[in-house]
Short mmCIF file of C-alpha atoms and ligand atoms in Angstrom, two decimals:
data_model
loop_
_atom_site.label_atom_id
_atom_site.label_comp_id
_atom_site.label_asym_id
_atom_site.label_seq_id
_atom_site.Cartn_x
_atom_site.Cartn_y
_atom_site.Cartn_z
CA UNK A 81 47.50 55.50 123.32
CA UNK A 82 45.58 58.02 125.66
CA UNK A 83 47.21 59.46 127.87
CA UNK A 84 45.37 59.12 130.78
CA UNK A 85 46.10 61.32 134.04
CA UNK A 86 44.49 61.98 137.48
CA UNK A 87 43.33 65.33 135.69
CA UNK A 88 41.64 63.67 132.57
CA UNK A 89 38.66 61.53 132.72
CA UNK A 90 37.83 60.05 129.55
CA UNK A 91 34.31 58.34 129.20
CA UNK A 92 33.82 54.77 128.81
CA UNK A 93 32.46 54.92 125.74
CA UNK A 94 35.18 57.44 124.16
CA UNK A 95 37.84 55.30 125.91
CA UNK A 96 36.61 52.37 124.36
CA UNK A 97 36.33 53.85 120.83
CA UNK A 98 40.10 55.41 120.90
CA UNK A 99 41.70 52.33 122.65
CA UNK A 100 40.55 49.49 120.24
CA UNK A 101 39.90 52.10 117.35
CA UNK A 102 36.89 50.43 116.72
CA UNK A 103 34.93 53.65 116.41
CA UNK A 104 35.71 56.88 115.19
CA UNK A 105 35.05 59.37 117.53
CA UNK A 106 34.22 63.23 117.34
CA UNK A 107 35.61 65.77 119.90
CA UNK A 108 33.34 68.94 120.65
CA UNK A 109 33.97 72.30 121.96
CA UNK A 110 31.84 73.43 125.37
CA UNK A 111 32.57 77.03 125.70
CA UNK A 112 29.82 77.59 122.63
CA UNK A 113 27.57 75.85 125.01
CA UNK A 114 28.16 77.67 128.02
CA UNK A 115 29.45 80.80 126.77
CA UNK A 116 28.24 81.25 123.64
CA UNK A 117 24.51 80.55 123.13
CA UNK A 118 21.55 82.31 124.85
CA UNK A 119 19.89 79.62 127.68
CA UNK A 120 18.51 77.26 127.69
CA UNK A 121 18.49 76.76 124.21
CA UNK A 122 21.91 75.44 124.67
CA UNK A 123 21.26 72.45 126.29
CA UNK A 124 19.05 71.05 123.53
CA UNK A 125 22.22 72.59 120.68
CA UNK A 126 24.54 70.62 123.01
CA UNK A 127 22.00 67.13 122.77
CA UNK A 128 21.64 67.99 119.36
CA UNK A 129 25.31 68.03 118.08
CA UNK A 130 26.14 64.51 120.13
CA UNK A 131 23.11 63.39 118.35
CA UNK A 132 24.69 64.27 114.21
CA UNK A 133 27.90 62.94 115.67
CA UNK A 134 25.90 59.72 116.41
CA UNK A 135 24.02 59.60 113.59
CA UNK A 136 26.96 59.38 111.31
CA UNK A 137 27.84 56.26 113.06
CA UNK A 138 30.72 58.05 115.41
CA UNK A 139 31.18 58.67 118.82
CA UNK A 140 30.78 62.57 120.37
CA UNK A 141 33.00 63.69 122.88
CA UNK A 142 32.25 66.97 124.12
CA UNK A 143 35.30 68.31 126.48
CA UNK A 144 35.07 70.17 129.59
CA UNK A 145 36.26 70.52 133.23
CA UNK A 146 34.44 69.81 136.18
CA UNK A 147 35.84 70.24 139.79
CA UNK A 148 39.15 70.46 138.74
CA UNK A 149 39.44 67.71 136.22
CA UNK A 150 39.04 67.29 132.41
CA UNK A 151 36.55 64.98 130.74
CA UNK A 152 36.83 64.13 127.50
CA UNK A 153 33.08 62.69 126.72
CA UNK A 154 30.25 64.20 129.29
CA UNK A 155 27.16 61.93 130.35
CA UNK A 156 23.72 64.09 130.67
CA UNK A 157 23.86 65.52 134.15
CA UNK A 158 27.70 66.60 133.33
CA UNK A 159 26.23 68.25 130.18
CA UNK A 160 23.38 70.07 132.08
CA UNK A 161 25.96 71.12 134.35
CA UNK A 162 27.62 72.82 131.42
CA UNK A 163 25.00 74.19 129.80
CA UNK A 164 23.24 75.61 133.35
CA UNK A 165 26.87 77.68 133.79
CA UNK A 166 26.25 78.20 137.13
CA UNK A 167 30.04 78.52 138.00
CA UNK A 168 31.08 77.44 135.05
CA UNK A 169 35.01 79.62 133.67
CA UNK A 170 35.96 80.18 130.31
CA UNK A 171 39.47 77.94 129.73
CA UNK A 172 41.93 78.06 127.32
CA UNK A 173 44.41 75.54 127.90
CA UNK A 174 46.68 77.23 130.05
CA UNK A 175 44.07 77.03 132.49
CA UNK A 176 43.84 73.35 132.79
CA UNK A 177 46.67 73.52 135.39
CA UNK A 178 45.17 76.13 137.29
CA UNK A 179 41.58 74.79 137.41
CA UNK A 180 42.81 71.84 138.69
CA UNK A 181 45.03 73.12 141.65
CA UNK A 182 41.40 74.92 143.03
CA UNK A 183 39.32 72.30 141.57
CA UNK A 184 37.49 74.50 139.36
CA UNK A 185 34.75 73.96 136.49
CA UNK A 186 34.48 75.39 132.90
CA UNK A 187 34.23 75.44 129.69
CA UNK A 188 36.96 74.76 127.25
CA UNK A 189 38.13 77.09 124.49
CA UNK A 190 39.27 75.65 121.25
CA UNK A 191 42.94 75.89 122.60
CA UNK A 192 41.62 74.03 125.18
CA UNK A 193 39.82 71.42 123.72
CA UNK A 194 42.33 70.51 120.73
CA UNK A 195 44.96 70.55 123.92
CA UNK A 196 42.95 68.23 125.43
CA UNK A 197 41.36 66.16 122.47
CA UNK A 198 45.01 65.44 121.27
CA UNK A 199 46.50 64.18 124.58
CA UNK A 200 42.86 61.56 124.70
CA UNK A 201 43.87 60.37 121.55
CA UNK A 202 40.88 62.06 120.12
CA UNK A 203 42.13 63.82 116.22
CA UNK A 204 38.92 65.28 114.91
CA UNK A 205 37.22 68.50 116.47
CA UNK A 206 34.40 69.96 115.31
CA UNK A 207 33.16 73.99 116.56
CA UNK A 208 31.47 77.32 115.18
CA UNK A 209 34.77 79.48 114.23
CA UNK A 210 38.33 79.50 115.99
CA UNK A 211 39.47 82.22 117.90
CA UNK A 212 41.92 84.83 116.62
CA UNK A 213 43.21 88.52 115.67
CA UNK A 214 41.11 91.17 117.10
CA UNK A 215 40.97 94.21 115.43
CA UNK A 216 42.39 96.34 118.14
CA UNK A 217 45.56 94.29 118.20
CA UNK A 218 47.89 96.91 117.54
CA UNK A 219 46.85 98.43 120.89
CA UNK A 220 45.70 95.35 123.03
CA UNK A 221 48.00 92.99 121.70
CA UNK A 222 45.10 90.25 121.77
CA UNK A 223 45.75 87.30 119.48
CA UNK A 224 43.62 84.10 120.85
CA UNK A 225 45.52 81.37 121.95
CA UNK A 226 43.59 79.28 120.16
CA UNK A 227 46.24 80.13 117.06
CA UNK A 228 49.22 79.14 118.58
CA UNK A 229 48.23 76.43 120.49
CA UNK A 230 46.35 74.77 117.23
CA UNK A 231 50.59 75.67 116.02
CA UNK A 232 51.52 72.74 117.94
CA UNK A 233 48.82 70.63 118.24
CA UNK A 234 48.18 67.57 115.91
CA UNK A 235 44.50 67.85 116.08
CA UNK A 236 42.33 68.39 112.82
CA UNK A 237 39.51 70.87 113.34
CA UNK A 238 36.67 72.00 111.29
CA UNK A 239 35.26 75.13 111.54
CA UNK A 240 33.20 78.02 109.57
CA UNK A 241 36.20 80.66 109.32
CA UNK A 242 36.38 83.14 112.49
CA UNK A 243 33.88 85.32 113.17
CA UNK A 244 33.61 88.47 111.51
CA UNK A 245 34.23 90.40 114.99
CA UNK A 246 38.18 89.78 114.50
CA UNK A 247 40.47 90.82 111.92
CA UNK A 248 40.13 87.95 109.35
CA UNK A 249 43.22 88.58 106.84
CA UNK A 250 45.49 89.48 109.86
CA UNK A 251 43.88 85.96 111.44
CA UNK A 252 44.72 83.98 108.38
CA UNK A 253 48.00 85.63 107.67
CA UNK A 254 49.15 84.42 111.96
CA UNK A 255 47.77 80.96 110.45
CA UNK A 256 50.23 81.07 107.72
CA UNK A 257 53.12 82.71 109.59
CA UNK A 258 52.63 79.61 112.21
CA UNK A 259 52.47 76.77 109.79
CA UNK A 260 49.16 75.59 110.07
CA UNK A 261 47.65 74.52 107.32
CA UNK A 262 44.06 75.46 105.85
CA UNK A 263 41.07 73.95 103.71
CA UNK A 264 38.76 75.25 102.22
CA UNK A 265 35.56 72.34 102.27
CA UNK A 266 34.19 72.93 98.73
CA UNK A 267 35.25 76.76 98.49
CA UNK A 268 37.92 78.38 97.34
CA UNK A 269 37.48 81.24 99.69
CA UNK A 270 37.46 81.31 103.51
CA UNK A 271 34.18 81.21 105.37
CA UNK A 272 33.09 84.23 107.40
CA UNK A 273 31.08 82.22 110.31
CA UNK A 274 27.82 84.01 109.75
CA UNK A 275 27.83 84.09 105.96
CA UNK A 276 29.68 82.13 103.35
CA UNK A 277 32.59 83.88 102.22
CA UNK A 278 35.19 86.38 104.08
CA UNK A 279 36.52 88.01 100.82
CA UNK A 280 39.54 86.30 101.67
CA UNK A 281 41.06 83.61 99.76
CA UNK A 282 42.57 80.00 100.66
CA UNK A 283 45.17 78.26 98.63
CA UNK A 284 43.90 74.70 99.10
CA UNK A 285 40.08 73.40 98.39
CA UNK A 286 39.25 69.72 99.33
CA UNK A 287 35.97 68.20 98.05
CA UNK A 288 35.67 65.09 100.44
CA UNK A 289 35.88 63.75 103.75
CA UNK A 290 38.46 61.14 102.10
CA UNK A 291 40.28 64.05 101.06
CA UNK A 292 40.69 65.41 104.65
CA UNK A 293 42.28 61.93 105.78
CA UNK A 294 44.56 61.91 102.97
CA UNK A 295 45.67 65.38 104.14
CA UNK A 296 46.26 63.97 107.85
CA UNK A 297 47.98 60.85 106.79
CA UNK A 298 50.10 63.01 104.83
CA UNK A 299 50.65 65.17 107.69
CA UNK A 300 51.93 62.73 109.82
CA UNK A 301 54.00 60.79 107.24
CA UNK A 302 55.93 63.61 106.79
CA UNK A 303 56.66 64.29 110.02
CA UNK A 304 57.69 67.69 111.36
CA UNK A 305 56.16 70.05 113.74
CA UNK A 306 52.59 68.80 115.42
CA UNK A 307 50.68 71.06 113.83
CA UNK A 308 47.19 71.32 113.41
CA UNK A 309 44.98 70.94 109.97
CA UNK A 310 41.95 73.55 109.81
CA UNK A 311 39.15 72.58 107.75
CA UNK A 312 37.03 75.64 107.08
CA UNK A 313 33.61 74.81 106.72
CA UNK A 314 30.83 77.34 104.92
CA UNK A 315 27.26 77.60 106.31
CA UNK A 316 24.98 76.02 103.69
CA UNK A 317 23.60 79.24 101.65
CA UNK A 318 20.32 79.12 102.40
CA UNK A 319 21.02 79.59 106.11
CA UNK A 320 23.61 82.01 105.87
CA UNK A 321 22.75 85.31 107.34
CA UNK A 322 22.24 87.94 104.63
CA UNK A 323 25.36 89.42 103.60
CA UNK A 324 24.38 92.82 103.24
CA UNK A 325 22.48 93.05 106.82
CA UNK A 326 25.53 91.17 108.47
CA UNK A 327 27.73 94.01 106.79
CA UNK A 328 25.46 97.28 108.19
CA UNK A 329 24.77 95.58 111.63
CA UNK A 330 28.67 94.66 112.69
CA UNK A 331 29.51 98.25 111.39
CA UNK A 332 26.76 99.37 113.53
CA UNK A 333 28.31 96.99 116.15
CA UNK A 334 31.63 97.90 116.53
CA UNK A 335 30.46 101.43 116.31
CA UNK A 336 28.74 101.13 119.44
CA UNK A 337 31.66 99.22 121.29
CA UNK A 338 33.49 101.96 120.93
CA UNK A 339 31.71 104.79 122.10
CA UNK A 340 30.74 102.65 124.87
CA UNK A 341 34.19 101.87 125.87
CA UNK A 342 33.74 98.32 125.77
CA UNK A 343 37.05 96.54 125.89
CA UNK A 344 38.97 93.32 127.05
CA UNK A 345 37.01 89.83 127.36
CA UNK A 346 33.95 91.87 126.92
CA UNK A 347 34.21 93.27 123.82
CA UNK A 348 32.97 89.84 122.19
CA UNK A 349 30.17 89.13 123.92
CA UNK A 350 29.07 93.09 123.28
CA UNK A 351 29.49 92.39 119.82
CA UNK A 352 27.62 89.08 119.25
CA UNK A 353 24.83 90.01 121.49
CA UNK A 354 24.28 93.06 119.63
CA UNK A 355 24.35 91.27 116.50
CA UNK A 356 21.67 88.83 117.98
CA UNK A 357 19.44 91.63 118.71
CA UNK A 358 19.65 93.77 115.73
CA UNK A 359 19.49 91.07 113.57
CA UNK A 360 15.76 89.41 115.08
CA UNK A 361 18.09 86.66 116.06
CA UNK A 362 18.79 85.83 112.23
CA UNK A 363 22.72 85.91 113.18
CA UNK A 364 21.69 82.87 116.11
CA UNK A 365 20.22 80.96 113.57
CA UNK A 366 22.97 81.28 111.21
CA UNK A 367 25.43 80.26 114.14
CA UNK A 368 23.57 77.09 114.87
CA UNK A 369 23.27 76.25 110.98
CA UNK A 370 27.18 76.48 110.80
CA UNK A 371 28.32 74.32 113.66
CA UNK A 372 25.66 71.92 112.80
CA UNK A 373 27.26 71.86 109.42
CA UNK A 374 30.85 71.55 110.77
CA UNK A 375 30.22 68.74 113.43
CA UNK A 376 28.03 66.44 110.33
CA UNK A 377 31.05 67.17 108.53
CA UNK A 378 33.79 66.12 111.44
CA UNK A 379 31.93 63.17 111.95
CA UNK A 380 32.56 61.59 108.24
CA UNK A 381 36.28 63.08 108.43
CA UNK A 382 36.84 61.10 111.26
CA UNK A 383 35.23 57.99 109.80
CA UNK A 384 37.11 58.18 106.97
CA UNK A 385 39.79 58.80 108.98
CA UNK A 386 39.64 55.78 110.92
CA UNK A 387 38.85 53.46 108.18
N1 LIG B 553 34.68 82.26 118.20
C1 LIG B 553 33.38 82.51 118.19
N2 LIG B 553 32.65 82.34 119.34
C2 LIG B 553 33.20 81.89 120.47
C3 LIG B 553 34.56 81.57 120.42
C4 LIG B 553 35.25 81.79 119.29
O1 LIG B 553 32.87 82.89 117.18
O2 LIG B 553 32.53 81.75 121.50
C5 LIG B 553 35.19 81.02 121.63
C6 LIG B 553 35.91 79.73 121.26
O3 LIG B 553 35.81 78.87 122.38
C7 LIG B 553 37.32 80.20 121.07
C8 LIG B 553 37.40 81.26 122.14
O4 LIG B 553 38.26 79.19 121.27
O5 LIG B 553 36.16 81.92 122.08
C9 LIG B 553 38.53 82.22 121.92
O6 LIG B 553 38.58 83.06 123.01
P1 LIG B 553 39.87 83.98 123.27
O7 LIG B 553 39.82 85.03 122.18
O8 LIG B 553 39.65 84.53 124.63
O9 LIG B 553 41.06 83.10 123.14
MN1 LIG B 554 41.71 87.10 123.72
#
């Protein structure tokens, strides 16, 4: 049963589909809508993933915080708020807490929406690519939380790899070292957000949604530590940015991130806008095609799940 708090609204029509498990339901990350996509293109992406999540026959929950509390399932106006990000924080989930002590608004992080998903009762979460080992870690020591939280979180989310800004074996190899497992939807190699394949292997390959449930009934037969299932998602090929041009323009990327001194919580934003613009927006469109891809693909997990 959801745990329902003070500090987490869930909508009637996601409280209705995880109480009586009548309807499978579809949990969606907002910080790729505030945070993440140029506006106010945003606001139709964020209309446009409820609307796949419906069309399978599920119910979409997008997850964010306004004035201090968490919803789990937004109605327009709270989506427009979202989207317009007047005032609207990044959170990971050890903001919740604080956001609700001042009554702040944001958007969630994966670690914050699989926090949050999980304690609604909500198992299946669909975004673009997870957080995780930046390249600089040595130095910065930044490793998202997104990894350790998704450690001890029984949540299944489907993504398309992490992007190719962080350091994707180190990434994979924290996944590994923290017991969660990995996916691969119809490849045998991890996605790389943007384009198809990383170069980096995975050790498992599902070909179904079925096969995703079996996983997660497996999961929790066996018991053990919550942890989380990732299901990593490729962008269809035909929308994937080209390889080679993703390869010069992120060198070109990082190259410039550097000698700009760009660091902290803006190096990322540096990076993908500069991928935007050197790209003609080709790397956008290759986004959107991805977490399109990944929320179609949530939604039939979850119905098979729920069957
Ligand atoms: N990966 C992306 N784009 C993003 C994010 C991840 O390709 O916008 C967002 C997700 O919300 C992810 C968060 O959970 O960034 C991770 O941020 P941090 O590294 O600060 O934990
Ligand atoms: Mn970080």
């Amino acid at each position: 049963m959801p745990q329902r708090t003070p500090w987490m609204v869930l909508s009637d029509e996601v409280q209705d589909a995880v109480e009586r498990h009548r309807r499978p339901v579809v949990a969606l990350e907002s910080t790729i809508i505030a945070h993440g996509l140029p506006r106010p293109r945003n606001l139709r992406v964020a209309e446009e993933l409820e609307g796949i999540v419906r069309a399978v026959g599920a119910v979409p929950a997008t997850i964010a915080v306004l004035d201090g509390r968490a919803h789990i399932g937004l109605d327009k106006a709270q989506l427009e708020r979202i989207a317009a990000g007047e005032g609207i924080r990044k959170l990971g989930h050890r903001d919740l807490a604080p956001a609700a002590a001042v009554g702040a608004s944001g958007a969630t992080t994966v670690s914050g929406t699989a926090f949050l998903a999980a304690r609604a009762g909500v198992r299946v979460f669909a975004t673009g690519g997870l957080g995780g080992v930046h390249r600089e870690w040595t130095t910065t020591q930044d490793e998202s939380a997104d990894l350790r939280l998704l450690a001890r979180t029984r949540v299944t989310v489907v993504c398309a790899g992490v992007k190719s800004i962080l350091d994707v074996p180190a990434t994979l190899q924290r996944l590994e070292t923290l017991g969660v497992g990995v996916l691969g939807y119809g490849t045998d190699h991890f996605p790389g957000f943007y384009i198809r394949d990383s170069g980096e292997p995975v050790d498992w390959t599902v070909h179904a949604p079925e096969d995703v449930a079996v996983a997660m009934h497996a999961q929790d037969a066996l018991g053990g530590p919550e942890s989380a299932l990732i299901v990593a998602n490729p962008v269809p090929e035909a929308e994937q940015l080209n390889p080679d041009l993703h390869d010069r323009v992120l060198a070109e990327a990082l190259t410039a991130c550097s000698r700009e001194g760009v660091t902290g919580q803006a190096v990322t934003p540096f990076l993908l806008d500069h991928l935007v613009r050197h790209t003609e927006g080709a790397s956008l469109e290759a986004n959107l095609a991805a977490v399109r891809g990944n929320v179609a693909l949530a939604a039939r997990i979850a119905t098979a799940w729920s069957a």
